[in-house]
Each structure stands twice: as C-alpha cells, then as structure tokens.
C-alpha cells in the first residue's frame, strides 16, 4: 500500500512529457504569475492525502494504489498513439493531405486516418483516461459539491469518498468482457502546442454510476497530442479511432476549452499562453452542456451527438458551427 502522504493527481511519469529544455514545467496562474518547477522534485500536480479517506480512524482507506499500475504504463500508452502509429510520418501524412486538396466539399473526416487499437492498448488507454479524469481537480471539485456539510475537512472527505466510488465503478466496467462503445480522436499538432490545466472538459465520469459508459471528454495528453473520447450508439467494428494533424485554429480552440475549465493552474512547455477571461476568474467554469464548436467538428467524425430528433419525429443532422473548415489543409 502507498505510504507517501503526497498523492499526485497528475502522474509524475506523465509530467515528463510536458517538460521544457530544463526538465521543468512552466506554470501560469490566473493573475499572470509564472513559475517553473522541476519534475524530479515531485512538487507538481499533488495534494496531501488526496487519495486517503477517513484518515486517522479505524476505517482509513488509501486508494493511491488504484492508480499506480496504470500510471506506470503512461509511456507505453502514449507510444501506442503517437503520430507514427496513427497518422504515419510527417512526410507520409503530407502526401496523404496533398491527395485531399482537390476534393469538393471537404470534410474533417477527409484528412483523418482511421484504425483500431489492439484490445490491450484500448483497455490501457481507456483505463488511464478514466482514472486520470476521476482524480483531476475539476472533477474533485464536483465530487465535493455533493456534501451538505460546510467545514473544509468534511467537504474534502465527502469528495474523496465519491471519487473512490467512481474508481470502483470504473474498475467494474473495465473488468467486463464487453465494454460500451467508445471512440477516440487523436488530434496531433506538428506546430502550435496544446496547453494543460487543472480542469478538463469531462462529460464522461458523470456516467460512472452503472455499468455503462456514456458521454465525452477532451484531454490534452502532451503538448503535441490532444485526445477526444466519446460514446456513439453506433460505430464500425473495424475502427475505434480517427487521427489527424490539426490546423492552428483547432489547437487554439482546444486551448480555449482548457482555460474555461481550469481554475488555478495552466501548464505549458514553450510559449506562454495569453490568459483568457474565463481563466482569469479563478473558478472551475464550463461550457454549456460541455459543448463547443471544436466538439461539434470532432463529432462530425465520430457521429456522436451529431443527430437529433425533432418533435415531429424527423431526424435532423446537427449543424456544425465555428472554425474555418476551408483552412483544414
């Protein structure tokens, strides 16, 4: 059982993918204060006894161990979905894009490469996503809101108890032979970089109340890779992911979402982001229904939430909005 009192909501192994040339992480606060911290000092993305419930009593439970095995696989997971394995080399992908230039009414799916992760990689990735989202500060804040008590210790205790329930539900789902439909979109960027924050767009963990998985989430995994996951009702059996190289405006959209959902910290590798109004409020904010123009574009690939039924019974294709689709290439 884990003995340390410092529990990381952002795994140290994962942090190494965000370090600058000095092996440090750049951190930006809502008021514009900037600092850098060395990953080796293990002072980033942590909370004292963040995964210990009922501390000091006979029923004390430490669930830090629930994350350790999955966290140790982070490099294997990221290697499995890197550009070489999902869109090919830069030159191969460039040649692929050239072929799309002459297409009329070009869609986002036209610049995607499609494939299927191995069963092992799929399970590892899904497990990592769920366990990362569950302990992320923005989700912890949601779990603490269920408390009717007001003192800080009691509120935190309720939050940790709810997190543990989510972890156990995720374990039950992952242990089943058949898991609900889930589709990944790997958004690679060969230029402009993604940022990360202490909040994420997460419409997925709220479904962890039964044995099915429903919803969608957006996770910046590295400065050059952002992941979108959703649960369409129908999908092909031979495909469970799409991958493409994002234009700069799409990276900006993803970073805008990160700032909306984050409260205290933004993490970046090179260029310091301009602080948006939402992040400057120093609150965990959200987009209405966890929707955003970027999510609409991604759903045009996956088919998730892209149709709705009118009162007349007619099925209508959801209108895509925002983002210059003509600038995809």
PDB file of C-alpha atoms in Angstrom:
ATOM      1  CA  UNK A   1       0.000   0.000   0.000  1.00  0.00           C
ATOM      2  CA  UNK A   2       1.219   3.507  -0.831  1.00  0.00           C
ATOM      3  CA  UNK A   3       2.814   5.107   2.245  1.00  0.00           C
ATOM      4  CA  UNK A   4       3.535   8.632   0.980  1.00  0.00           C
ATOM      5  CA  UNK A   5       1.226  11.405   2.121  1.00  0.00           C
ATOM      6  CA  UNK A   6       1.765  13.282  -1.168  1.00  0.00           C
ATOM      7  CA  UNK A   7      -0.642  11.924  -3.751  1.00  0.00           C
ATOM      8  CA  UNK A   8      -0.333  13.038  -7.373  1.00  0.00           C
ATOM      9  CA  UNK A   9      -3.455  13.779  -9.378  1.00  0.00           C
ATOM     10  CA  UNK A  10      -1.128  14.351 -12.331  1.00  0.00           C
ATOM     11  CA  UNK A  11       1.192  11.308 -12.574  1.00  0.00           C
ATOM     12  CA  UNK A  12       4.878  12.239 -12.444  1.00  0.00           C
ATOM     13  CA  UNK A  13       5.605   9.975 -15.414  1.00  0.00           C
ATOM     14  CA  UNK A  14       3.040  11.874 -17.448  1.00  0.00           C
ATOM     15  CA  UNK A  15       4.500  15.228 -16.411  1.00  0.00           C
ATOM     16  CA  UNK A  16       7.774  14.330 -18.132  1.00  0.00           C
ATOM     17  CA  UNK A  17       6.045  14.719 -21.497  1.00  0.00           C
ATOM     18  CA  UNK A  18       5.424  18.402 -20.661  1.00  0.00           C
ATOM     19  CA  UNK A  19       8.906  19.487 -19.562  1.00  0.00           C
ATOM     20  CA  UNK A  20      10.941  22.224 -21.237  1.00  0.00           C
ATOM     21  CA  UNK A  21      14.644  22.051 -22.089  1.00  0.00           C
ATOM     22  CA  UNK A  22      15.489  22.445 -18.392  1.00  0.00           C
ATOM     23  CA  UNK A  23      13.339  19.421 -17.477  1.00  0.00           C
ATOM     24  CA  UNK A  24      10.914  21.753 -15.727  1.00  0.00           C
ATOM     25  CA  UNK A  25       7.238  22.541 -16.180  1.00  0.00           C
ATOM     26  CA  UNK A  26       6.003  26.073 -16.830  1.00  0.00           C
ATOM     27  CA  UNK A  27       3.026  27.005 -14.638  1.00  0.00           C
ATOM     28  CA  UNK A  28       0.779  30.033 -15.132  1.00  0.00           C
ATOM     29  CA  UNK A  29      -1.686  31.381 -12.533  1.00  0.00           C
ATOM     30  CA  UNK A  30      -4.920  33.317 -13.271  1.00  0.00           C
ATOM     31  CA  UNK A  31      -3.329  36.581 -12.093  1.00  0.00           C
ATOM     32  CA  UNK A  32      -0.447  36.168 -14.541  1.00  0.00           C
ATOM     33  CA  UNK A  33       2.157  34.906 -12.072  1.00  0.00           C
ATOM     34  CA  UNK A  34       4.548  32.443 -13.677  1.00  0.00           C
ATOM     35  CA  UNK A  35       6.805  29.819 -12.145  1.00  0.00           C
ATOM     36  CA  UNK A  36       8.733  26.732 -13.188  1.00  0.00           C
ATOM     37  CA  UNK A  37       9.157  23.534 -11.209  1.00  0.00           C
ATOM     38  CA  UNK A  38      11.440  20.575 -11.770  1.00  0.00           C
ATOM     39  CA  UNK A  39       9.554  17.332 -12.309  1.00  0.00           C
ATOM     40  CA  UNK A  40      12.170  15.346 -10.382  1.00  0.00           C
ATOM     41  CA  UNK A  41      11.225  17.230  -7.199  1.00  0.00           C
ATOM     42  CA  UNK A  42       7.677  15.818  -7.440  1.00  0.00           C
ATOM     43  CA  UNK A  43       6.103  19.135  -6.421  1.00  0.00           C
ATOM     44  CA  UNK A  44       3.686  19.492  -9.353  1.00  0.00           C
ATOM     45  CA  UNK A  45       0.117  18.174  -9.528  1.00  0.00           C
ATOM     46  CA  UNK A  46      -0.084  16.843  -5.982  1.00  0.00           C
ATOM     47  CA  UNK A  47      -2.336  17.024  -2.937  1.00  0.00           C
ATOM     48  CA  UNK A  48      -1.533  15.900   0.603  1.00  0.00           C
ATOM     49  CA  UNK A  49      -3.554  12.791   1.413  1.00  0.00           C
ATOM     50  CA  UNK A  50      -5.547  13.438  -1.742  1.00  0.00           C
ATOM     51  CA  UNK A  51      -6.455   9.761  -2.021  1.00  0.00           C
ATOM     52  CA  UNK A  52      -6.882   8.846   1.653  1.00  0.00           C
ATOM     53  CA  UNK A  53     -10.398   8.635   3.089  1.00  0.00           C
ATOM     54  CA  UNK A  54     -11.405   8.602   6.781  1.00  0.00           C
ATOM     55  CA  UNK A  55      -7.814   9.453   7.725  1.00  0.00           C
ATOM     56  CA  UNK A  56      -6.772   8.703  11.290  1.00  0.00           C
ATOM     57  CA  UNK A  57      -9.708   6.426  12.060  1.00  0.00           C
ATOM     58  CA  UNK A  58     -10.165   2.653  12.081  1.00  0.00           C
ATOM     59  CA  UNK A  59     -11.741   2.780   8.592  1.00  0.00           C
ATOM     60  CA  UNK A  60      -8.918   4.735   6.937  1.00  0.00           C
ATOM     61  CA  UNK A  61      -8.586   3.757   3.267  1.00  0.00           C
ATOM     62  CA  UNK A  62      -5.772   4.755   0.935  1.00  0.00           C
ATOM     63  CA  UNK A  63      -6.698   4.308  -2.726  1.00  0.00           C
ATOM     64  CA  UNK A  64      -3.491   5.723  -4.212  1.00  0.00           C
ATOM     65  CA  UNK A  65      -2.560   2.157  -5.161  1.00  0.00           C
ATOM     66  CA  UNK A  66      -5.540   2.063  -7.515  1.00  0.00           C
ATOM     67  CA  UNK A  67      -3.647   4.383  -9.860  1.00  0.00           C
ATOM     68  CA  UNK A  68      -0.055   3.143  -9.664  1.00  0.00           C
ATOM     69  CA  UNK A  69      -0.174   0.247 -12.144  1.00  0.00           C
ATOM     70  CA  UNK A  70      -1.923   2.325 -14.799  1.00  0.00           C
ATOM     71  CA  UNK A  71       0.337   5.347 -14.226  1.00  0.00           C
ATOM     72  CA  UNK A  72       3.408   3.198 -14.804  1.00  0.00           C
ATOM     73  CA  UNK A  73       2.129   2.419 -18.317  1.00  0.00           C
ATOM     74  CA  UNK A  74       1.790   6.023 -19.466  1.00  0.00           C
ATOM     75  CA  UNK A  75       4.830   5.892 -21.775  1.00  0.00           C
ATOM     76  CA  UNK A  76       3.549   2.675 -23.370  1.00  0.00           C
ATOM     77  CA  UNK A  77       0.137   4.275 -23.879  1.00  0.00           C
ATOM     78  CA  UNK A  78       1.474   7.452 -25.493  1.00  0.00           C
ATOM     79  CA  UNK A  79       3.842   5.458 -27.717  1.00  0.00           C
ATOM     80  CA  UNK A  80       0.888   3.401 -28.974  1.00  0.00           C
ATOM     81  CA  UNK A  81      -0.978   6.504 -30.163  1.00  0.00           C
ATOM     82  CA  UNK A  82       1.918   8.660 -31.347  1.00  0.00           C
ATOM     83  CA  UNK A  83       1.824  10.084 -34.902  1.00  0.00           C
ATOM     84  CA  UNK A  84       3.977   7.307 -36.366  1.00  0.00           C
ATOM     85  CA  UNK A  85       1.405   4.719 -35.280  1.00  0.00           C
ATOM     86  CA  UNK A  86      -1.773   6.657 -36.059  1.00  0.00           C
ATOM     87  CA  UNK A  87      -1.173   9.043 -38.997  1.00  0.00           C
ATOM     88  CA  UNK A  88       2.268   7.926 -40.173  1.00  0.00           C
ATOM     89  CA  UNK A  89       5.419  10.014 -40.550  1.00  0.00           C
ATOM     90  CA  UNK A  90       5.150  13.717 -41.345  1.00  0.00           C
ATOM     91  CA  UNK A  91       6.108  13.003 -44.966  1.00  0.00           C
ATOM     92  CA  UNK A  92       3.565  10.188 -45.330  1.00  0.00           C
ATOM     93  CA  UNK A  93       0.816  12.327 -43.860  1.00  0.00           C
ATOM     94  CA  UNK A  94       1.786  15.296 -46.048  1.00  0.00           C
ATOM     95  CA  UNK A  95       1.452  13.131 -49.172  1.00  0.00           C
ATOM     96  CA  UNK A  96      -1.926  11.947 -47.906  1.00  0.00           C
ATOM     97  CA  UNK A  97      -3.095  15.553 -47.424  1.00  0.00           C
ATOM     98  CA  UNK A  98      -1.986  16.568 -50.916  1.00  0.00           C
ATOM     99  CA  UNK A  99      -4.397  13.997 -52.336  1.00  0.00           C
ATOM    100  CA  UNK A 100      -7.282  15.657 -50.476  1.00  0.00           C
ATOM    101  CA  UNK A 101      -6.737  19.166 -51.852  1.00  0.00           C
ATOM    102  CA  UNK A 102      -8.839  18.643 -54.971  1.00  0.00           C
ATOM    103  CA  UNK A 103     -11.842  17.291 -53.092  1.00  0.00           C
ATOM    104  CA  UNK A 104     -15.018  19.320 -53.235  1.00  0.00           C
ATOM    105  CA  UNK A 105     -16.980  19.927 -50.026  1.00  0.00           C
ATOM    106  CA  UNK A 106     -14.027  18.732 -48.000  1.00  0.00           C
ATOM    107  CA  UNK A 107     -14.892  17.440 -44.516  1.00  0.00           C
ATOM    108  CA  UNK A 108     -12.763  16.967 -41.422  1.00  0.00           C
ATOM    109  CA  UNK A 109     -13.020  13.206 -41.848  1.00  0.00           C
ATOM    110  CA  UNK A 110     -11.288  13.546 -45.237  1.00  0.00           C
ATOM    111  CA  UNK A 111      -7.996  14.417 -43.549  1.00  0.00           C
ATOM    112  CA  UNK A 112      -8.281  11.646 -40.947  1.00  0.00           C
ATOM    113  CA  UNK A 113      -6.544   8.316 -40.803  1.00  0.00           C
ATOM    114  CA  UNK A 114      -8.713   5.591 -39.273  1.00  0.00           C
ATOM    115  CA  UNK A 115      -7.744   2.422 -37.441  1.00  0.00           C
ATOM    116  CA  UNK A 116      -8.344   0.176 -34.487  1.00  0.00           C
ATOM    117  CA  UNK A 117      -6.215  -0.065 -31.361  1.00  0.00           C
ATOM    118  CA  UNK A 118      -5.315  -3.523 -30.146  1.00  0.00           C
ATOM    119  CA  UNK A 119      -7.523  -4.827 -27.363  1.00  0.00           C
ATOM    120  CA  UNK A 120      -4.670  -4.389 -24.869  1.00  0.00           C
ATOM    121  CA  UNK A 121      -3.846  -0.812 -25.907  1.00  0.00           C
ATOM    122  CA  UNK A 122      -7.535   0.089 -25.993  1.00  0.00           C
ATOM    123  CA  UNK A 123      -8.079  -1.190 -22.453  1.00  0.00           C
ATOM    124  CA  UNK A 124      -4.925   0.503 -21.121  1.00  0.00           C
ATOM    125  CA  UNK A 125      -5.871   3.829 -22.711  1.00  0.00           C
ATOM    126  CA  UNK A 126      -9.481   3.743 -21.531  1.00  0.00           C
ATOM    127  CA  UNK A 127      -8.378   2.851 -18.003  1.00  0.00           C
ATOM    128  CA  UNK A 128      -5.852   5.677 -17.932  1.00  0.00           C
ATOM    129  CA  UNK A 129      -8.402   8.204 -19.209  1.00  0.00           C
ATOM    130  CA  UNK A 130     -10.995   7.281 -16.593  1.00  0.00           C
ATOM    131  CA  UNK A 131      -8.575   7.187 -13.658  1.00  0.00           C
ATOM    132  CA  UNK A 132      -6.977  10.474 -14.733  1.00  0.00           C
ATOM    133  CA  UNK A 133     -10.315  12.274 -15.067  1.00  0.00           C
ATOM    134  CA  UNK A 134     -11.604  10.941 -11.742  1.00  0.00           C
ATOM    135  CA  UNK A 135      -8.739  12.447  -9.718  1.00  0.00           C
ATOM    136  CA  UNK A 136      -8.350  15.673 -11.731  1.00  0.00           C
ATOM    137  CA  UNK A 137      -9.006  18.798  -9.594  1.00  0.00           C
ATOM    138  CA  UNK A 138     -12.028  19.932 -11.617  1.00  0.00           C
ATOM    139  CA  UNK A 139     -13.716  16.561 -11.050  1.00  0.00           C
ATOM    140  CA  UNK A 140     -12.722  16.528  -7.375  1.00  0.00           C
ATOM    141  CA  UNK A 141     -14.483  19.890  -7.016  1.00  0.00           C
ATOM    142  CA  UNK A 142     -17.658  18.404  -8.495  1.00  0.00           C
ATOM    143  CA  UNK A 143     -17.477  15.430  -6.126  1.00  0.00           C
ATOM    144  CA  UNK A 144     -17.111  17.775  -3.143  1.00  0.00           C
ATOM    145  CA  UNK A 145     -20.249  19.711  -4.089  1.00  0.00           C
ATOM    146  CA  UNK A 146     -22.376  16.746  -3.022  1.00  0.00           C
ATOM    147  CA  UNK A 147     -21.524  17.490   0.601  1.00  0.00           C
ATOM    148  CA  UNK A 148     -24.209  19.200   2.686  1.00  0.00           C
ATOM    149  CA  UNK A 149     -21.572  19.949   5.320  1.00  0.00           C
ATOM    150  CA  UNK A 150     -19.649  23.209   5.294  1.00  0.00           C
ATOM    151  CA  UNK A 151     -16.322  22.705   7.076  1.00  0.00           C
ATOM    152  CA  UNK A 152     -13.407  22.114   4.725  1.00  0.00           C
ATOM    153  CA  UNK A 153     -12.302  18.737   6.118  1.00  0.00           C
ATOM    154  CA  UNK A 154     -15.790  17.243   5.844  1.00  0.00           C
ATOM    155  CA  UNK A 155     -16.275  18.569   2.318  1.00  0.00           C
ATOM    156  CA  UNK A 156     -12.948  17.069   1.215  1.00  0.00           C
ATOM    157  CA  UNK A 157     -13.807  13.764   2.881  1.00  0.00           C
ATOM    158  CA  UNK A 158     -17.112  13.534   1.017  1.00  0.00           C
ATOM    159  CA  UNK A 159     -15.316  14.347  -2.223  1.00  0.00           C
ATOM    160  CA  UNK A 160     -12.717  11.623  -1.733  1.00  0.00           C
ATOM    161  CA  UNK A 161     -15.405   9.103  -0.830  1.00  0.00           C
ATOM    162  CA  UNK A 162     -17.281   9.906  -4.033  1.00  0.00           C
ATOM    163  CA  UNK A 163     -14.053   9.636  -6.028  1.00  0.00           C
ATOM    164  CA  UNK A 164     -13.411   6.177  -4.588  1.00  0.00           C
ATOM    165  CA  UNK A 165     -16.900   5.077  -5.638  1.00  0.00           C
ATOM    166  CA  UNK A 166     -16.154   6.291  -9.176  1.00  0.00           C
ATOM    167  CA  UNK A 167     -12.843   4.395  -9.195  1.00  0.00           C
ATOM    168  CA  UNK A 168     -14.555   1.166  -8.168  1.00  0.00           C
ATOM    169  CA  UNK A 169     -17.269   1.648 -10.789  1.00  0.00           C
ATOM    170  CA  UNK A 170     -14.610   2.215 -13.452  1.00  0.00           C
ATOM    171  CA  UNK A 171     -12.880  -0.994 -12.355  1.00  0.00           C
ATOM    172  CA  UNK A 172     -16.163  -2.900 -12.707  1.00  0.00           C
ATOM    173  CA  UNK A 173     -16.722  -1.521 -16.216  1.00  0.00           C
ATOM    174  CA  UNK A 174     -13.167  -2.296 -17.334  1.00  0.00           C
ATOM    175  CA  UNK A 175     -13.350  -5.856 -15.986  1.00  0.00           C
ATOM    176  CA  UNK A 176     -16.309  -6.737 -18.197  1.00  0.00           C
ATOM    177  CA  UNK A 177     -15.766  -8.762 -21.375  1.00  0.00           C
ATOM    178  CA  UNK A 178     -17.842  -6.296 -23.393  1.00  0.00           C
ATOM    179  CA  UNK A 179     -17.417  -2.556 -22.805  1.00  0.00           C
ATOM    180  CA  UNK A 180     -19.785   0.123 -24.119  1.00  0.00           C
ATOM    181  CA  UNK A 181     -18.966   1.723 -27.472  1.00  0.00           C
ATOM    182  CA  UNK A 182     -16.172   4.260 -27.191  1.00  0.00           C
ATOM    183  CA  UNK A 183     -14.375   6.127 -29.957  1.00  0.00           C
ATOM    184  CA  UNK A 184     -11.102   8.056 -29.815  1.00  0.00           C
ATOM    185  CA  UNK A 185      -9.972  11.012 -31.890  1.00  0.00           C
ATOM    186  CA  UNK A 186      -6.225  11.687 -31.715  1.00  0.00           C
ATOM    187  CA  UNK A 187      -5.554  15.340 -32.522  1.00  0.00           C
ATOM    188  CA  UNK A 188      -1.888  15.741 -33.393  1.00  0.00           C
ATOM    189  CA  UNK A 189      -0.169  19.086 -33.820  1.00  0.00           C
ATOM    190  CA  UNK A 190       3.176  19.375 -35.572  1.00  0.00           C
ATOM    191  CA  UNK A 191       3.469  23.105 -34.851  1.00  0.00           C
ATOM    192  CA  UNK A 192       1.396  25.050 -32.338  1.00  0.00           C
ATOM    193  CA  UNK A 193       1.294  23.391 -28.908  1.00  0.00           C
ATOM    194  CA  UNK A 194      -1.554  22.385 -26.633  1.00  0.00           C
ATOM    195  CA  UNK A 195      -1.706  23.557 -23.038  1.00  0.00           C
ATOM    196  CA  UNK A 196      -2.974  21.681 -19.989  1.00  0.00           C
ATOM    197  CA  UNK A 197      -4.793  22.959 -16.917  1.00  0.00           C
ATOM    198  CA  UNK A 198      -6.156  21.779 -13.588  1.00  0.00           C
ATOM    199  CA  UNK A 199      -9.545  21.446 -15.271  1.00  0.00           C
ATOM    200  CA  UNK A 200     -10.728  19.400 -18.252  1.00  0.00           C
ATOM    201  CA  UNK A 201     -13.888  19.142 -20.319  1.00  0.00           C
ATOM    202  CA  UNK A 202     -15.289  15.983 -18.772  1.00  0.00           C
ATOM    203  CA  UNK A 203     -18.762  14.769 -19.621  1.00  0.00           C
ATOM    204  CA  UNK A 204     -17.690  11.158 -19.145  1.00  0.00           C
ATOM    205  CA  UNK A 205     -17.125  10.453 -15.441  1.00  0.00           C
ATOM    206  CA  UNK A 206     -20.639  11.602 -14.570  1.00  0.00           C
ATOM    207  CA  UNK A 207     -21.882   8.394 -16.230  1.00  0.00           C
ATOM    208  CA  UNK A 208     -19.903   6.204 -13.815  1.00  0.00           C
ATOM    209  CA  UNK A 209     -22.939   5.260 -11.783  1.00  0.00           C
ATOM    210  CA  UNK A 210     -23.855   1.991 -13.503  1.00  0.00           C
ATOM    211  CA  UNK A 211     -22.014  -0.446 -15.729  1.00  0.00           C
ATOM    212  CA  UNK A 212     -22.218   1.538 -18.949  1.00  0.00           C
ATOM    213  CA  UNK A 213     -20.062   4.362 -20.239  1.00  0.00           C
ATOM    214  CA  UNK A 214     -21.653   7.462 -21.739  1.00  0.00           C
ATOM    215  CA  UNK A 215     -20.517  10.953 -22.599  1.00  0.00           C
ATOM    216  CA  UNK A 216     -17.456  12.684 -23.984  1.00  0.00           C
ATOM    217  CA  UNK A 217     -14.227  14.283 -22.770  1.00  0.00           C
ATOM    218  CA  UNK A 218     -11.270  16.242 -24.125  1.00  0.00           C
ATOM    219  CA  UNK A 219      -7.803  15.576 -22.682  1.00  0.00           C
ATOM    220  CA  UNK A 220      -4.549  17.296 -23.725  1.00  0.00           C
ATOM    221  CA  UNK A 221      -2.105  14.394 -23.232  1.00  0.00           C
ATOM    222  CA  UNK A 222       1.100  16.057 -24.467  1.00  0.00           C
ATOM    223  CA  UNK A 223       1.949  19.454 -25.994  1.00  0.00           C
ATOM    224  CA  UNK A 224       1.568  17.832 -29.427  1.00  0.00           C
ATOM    225  CA  UNK A 225      -1.339  15.451 -28.760  1.00  0.00           C
ATOM    226  CA  UNK A 226      -4.881  16.092 -27.571  1.00  0.00           C
ATOM    227  CA  UNK A 227      -7.358  13.242 -27.188  1.00  0.00           C
ATOM    228  CA  UNK A 228     -11.126  13.286 -27.597  1.00  0.00           C
ATOM    229  CA  UNK A 229     -13.214  10.331 -26.431  1.00  0.00           C
ATOM    230  CA  UNK A 230     -16.953   9.820 -26.898  1.00  0.00           C
ATOM    231  CA  UNK A 231     -19.505   7.011 -26.776  1.00  0.00           C
ATOM    232  CA  UNK A 232     -21.522   6.821 -30.018  1.00  0.00           C
ATOM    233  CA  UNK A 233     -24.512   4.483 -30.095  1.00  0.00           C
ATOM    234  CA  UNK A 234     -23.344   3.028 -33.412  1.00  0.00           C
ATOM    235  CA  UNK A 235     -19.838   2.530 -34.776  1.00  0.00           C
ATOM    236  CA  UNK A 236     -17.945   0.278 -37.161  1.00  0.00           C
ATOM    237  CA  UNK A 237     -16.455  -2.877 -35.705  1.00  0.00           C
ATOM    238  CA  UNK A 238     -13.126  -2.428 -37.511  1.00  0.00           C
ATOM    239  CA  UNK A 239     -12.473   1.163 -36.404  1.00  0.00           C
ATOM    240  CA  UNK A 240     -12.260   2.719 -32.948  1.00  0.00           C
ATOM    241  CA  UNK A 241     -10.112   5.765 -33.629  1.00  0.00           C
ATOM    242  CA  UNK A 242      -9.551   8.608 -36.054  1.00  0.00           C
ATOM    243  CA  UNK A 243      -6.346  10.645 -36.148  1.00  0.00           C
ATOM    244  CA  UNK A 244      -5.331  13.819 -37.939  1.00  0.00           C
ATOM    245  CA  UNK A 245      -2.948  16.759 -37.772  1.00  0.00           C
ATOM    246  CA  UNK A 246      -4.786  19.829 -36.512  1.00  0.00           C
ATOM    247  CA  UNK A 247      -4.561  23.292 -38.083  1.00  0.00           C
ATOM    248  CA  UNK A 248      -3.536  26.115 -35.706  1.00  0.00           C
ATOM    249  CA  UNK A 249      -7.099  27.398 -35.178  1.00  0.00           C
ATOM    250  CA  UNK A 250      -8.159  23.988 -33.893  1.00  0.00           C
ATOM    251  CA  UNK A 251      -5.298  23.927 -31.365  1.00  0.00           C
ATOM    252  CA  UNK A 252      -6.426  27.400 -30.275  1.00  0.00           C
ATOM    253  CA  UNK A 253      -9.948  26.050 -29.756  1.00  0.00           C
ATOM    254  CA  UNK A 254      -8.629  23.203 -27.591  1.00  0.00           C
ATOM    255  CA  UNK A 255      -6.556  25.636 -25.529  1.00  0.00           C
ATOM    256  CA  UNK A 256      -9.567  27.920 -25.144  1.00  0.00           C
ATOM    257  CA  UNK A 257     -11.532  24.996 -23.690  1.00  0.00           C
ATOM    258  CA  UNK A 258      -8.688  24.220 -21.282  1.00  0.00           C
ATOM    259  CA  UNK A 259      -8.746  27.788 -19.958  1.00  0.00           C
ATOM    260  CA  UNK A 260     -12.530  27.704 -19.488  1.00  0.00           C
ATOM    261  CA  UNK A 261     -12.398  24.550 -17.370  1.00  0.00           C
ATOM    262  CA  UNK A 262      -9.280  25.421 -15.330  1.00  0.00           C
ATOM    263  CA  UNK A 263      -9.141  27.339 -12.060  1.00  0.00           C
ATOM    264  CA  UNK A 264      -5.666  27.759 -10.567  1.00  0.00           C
ATOM    265  CA  UNK A 265      -3.017  26.476 -12.978  1.00  0.00           C
ATOM    266  CA  UNK A 266      -2.162  26.243 -16.660  1.00  0.00           C
ATOM    267  CA  UNK A 267       0.789  24.100 -17.744  1.00  0.00           C
ATOM    268  CA  UNK A 268       2.704  24.660 -20.955  1.00  0.00           C
ATOM    269  CA  UNK A 269       6.041  23.730 -22.497  1.00  0.00           C
ATOM    270  CA  UNK A 270       7.218  26.651 -24.645  1.00  0.00           C
ATOM    271  CA  UNK A 271       5.083  29.680 -25.465  1.00  0.00           C
ATOM    272  CA  UNK A 272       3.240  31.276 -22.546  1.00  0.00           C
ATOM    273  CA  UNK A 273      -0.482  31.422 -23.370  1.00  0.00           C
ATOM    274  CA  UNK A 274      -2.462  34.633 -23.231  1.00  0.00           C
ATOM    275  CA  UNK A 275      -4.821  34.462 -20.255  1.00  0.00           C
ATOM    276  CA  UNK A 276      -8.467  34.298 -21.334  1.00  0.00           C
ATOM    277  CA  UNK A 277     -11.268  35.939 -19.353  1.00  0.00           C
ATOM    278  CA  UNK A 278     -12.675  32.590 -18.174  1.00  0.00           C
ATOM    279  CA  UNK A 279      -9.384  31.506 -16.579  1.00  0.00           C
ATOM    280  CA  UNK A 280      -8.795  34.931 -15.021  1.00  0.00           C
ATOM    281  CA  UNK A 281     -11.921  34.350 -12.895  1.00  0.00           C
ATOM    282  CA  UNK A 282     -10.030  31.623 -10.976  1.00  0.00           C
ATOM    283  CA  UNK A 283     -13.088  29.371 -10.940  1.00  0.00           C
ATOM    284  CA  UNK A 284     -13.889  25.968 -12.388  1.00  0.00           C
ATOM    285  CA  UNK A 285     -16.129  27.096 -15.245  1.00  0.00           C
ATOM    286  CA  UNK A 286     -17.660  25.010 -18.024  1.00  0.00           C
ATOM    287  CA  UNK A 287     -19.217  25.252 -21.459  1.00  0.00           C
ATOM    288  CA  UNK A 288     -22.982  24.778 -21.542  1.00  0.00           C
ATOM    289  CA  UNK A 289     -23.720  21.046 -21.857  1.00  0.00           C
ATOM    290  CA  UNK A 290     -19.950  20.569 -22.346  1.00  0.00           C
ATOM    291  CA  UNK A 291     -20.415  21.716 -25.945  1.00  0.00           C
ATOM    292  CA  UNK A 292     -18.120  23.884 -28.053  1.00  0.00           C
ATOM    293  CA  UNK A 293     -17.530  24.439 -31.793  1.00  0.00           C
ATOM    294  CA  UNK A 294     -14.477  22.163 -31.601  1.00  0.00           C
ATOM    295  CA  UNK A 295     -16.587  19.359 -30.118  1.00  0.00           C
ATOM    296  CA  UNK A 296     -19.064  19.727 -32.989  1.00  0.00           C
ATOM    297  CA  UNK A 297     -16.255  19.330 -35.504  1.00  0.00           C
ATOM    298  CA  UNK A 298     -14.930  16.233 -33.746  1.00  0.00           C
ATOM    299  CA  UNK A 299     -18.409  14.742 -33.532  1.00  0.00           C
ATOM    300  CA  UNK A 300     -18.711  15.096 -37.297  1.00  0.00           C
ATOM    301  CA  UNK A 301     -16.066  12.352 -37.418  1.00  0.00           C
ATOM    302  CA  UNK A 302     -17.432  10.075 -34.731  1.00  0.00           C
ATOM    303  CA  UNK A 303     -21.171  10.517 -35.271  1.00  0.00           C
ATOM    304  CA  UNK A 304     -21.619  11.105 -31.551  1.00  0.00           C
ATOM    305  CA  UNK A 305     -24.360  13.611 -30.812  1.00  0.00           C
ATOM    306  CA  UNK A 306     -24.425  14.698 -34.465  1.00  0.00           C
ATOM    307  CA  UNK A 307     -28.132  13.998 -34.960  1.00  0.00           C
ATOM    308  CA  UNK A 308     -31.232  14.898 -33.036  1.00  0.00           C
ATOM    309  CA  UNK A 309     -34.941  14.126 -33.395  1.00  0.00           C
ATOM    310  CA  UNK A 310     -37.467  16.934 -33.816  1.00  0.00           C
ATOM    311  CA  UNK A 311     -40.871  16.793 -32.135  1.00  0.00           C
ATOM    312  CA  UNK A 312     -42.301  15.732 -35.495  1.00  0.00           C
ATOM    313  CA  UNK A 313     -40.096  12.644 -35.359  1.00  0.00           C
ATOM    314  CA  UNK A 314     -37.823  13.819 -38.164  1.00  0.00           C
ATOM    315  CA  UNK A 315     -34.124  13.052 -37.638  1.00  0.00           C
ATOM    316  CA  UNK A 316     -32.016  16.119 -38.361  1.00  0.00           C
ATOM    317  CA  UNK A 317     -28.260  16.385 -38.846  1.00  0.00           C
ATOM    318  CA  UNK A 318     -26.770  18.689 -36.235  1.00  0.00           C
ATOM    319  CA  UNK A 319     -25.372  21.855 -37.795  1.00  0.00           C
ATOM    320  CA  UNK A 320     -21.647  22.348 -37.447  1.00  0.00           C
ATOM    321  CA  UNK A 321     -20.600  25.849 -36.479  1.00  0.00           C
ATOM    322  CA  UNK A 322     -17.408  27.801 -35.964  1.00  0.00           C
ATOM    323  CA  UNK A 323     -13.954  27.159 -37.344  1.00  0.00           C
ATOM    324  CA  UNK A 324     -12.854  27.733 -40.936  1.00  0.00           C
ATOM    325  CA  UNK A 325     -13.191  24.263 -42.434  1.00  0.00           C
ATOM    326  CA  UNK A 326     -11.667  25.563 -45.663  1.00  0.00           C
ATOM    327  CA  UNK A 327      -8.412  26.020 -43.740  1.00  0.00           C
ATOM    328  CA  UNK A 328      -8.076  22.350 -42.828  1.00  0.00           C
ATOM    329  CA  UNK A 329      -5.261  21.891 -45.324  1.00  0.00           C
TER     330      UNK A 329
END
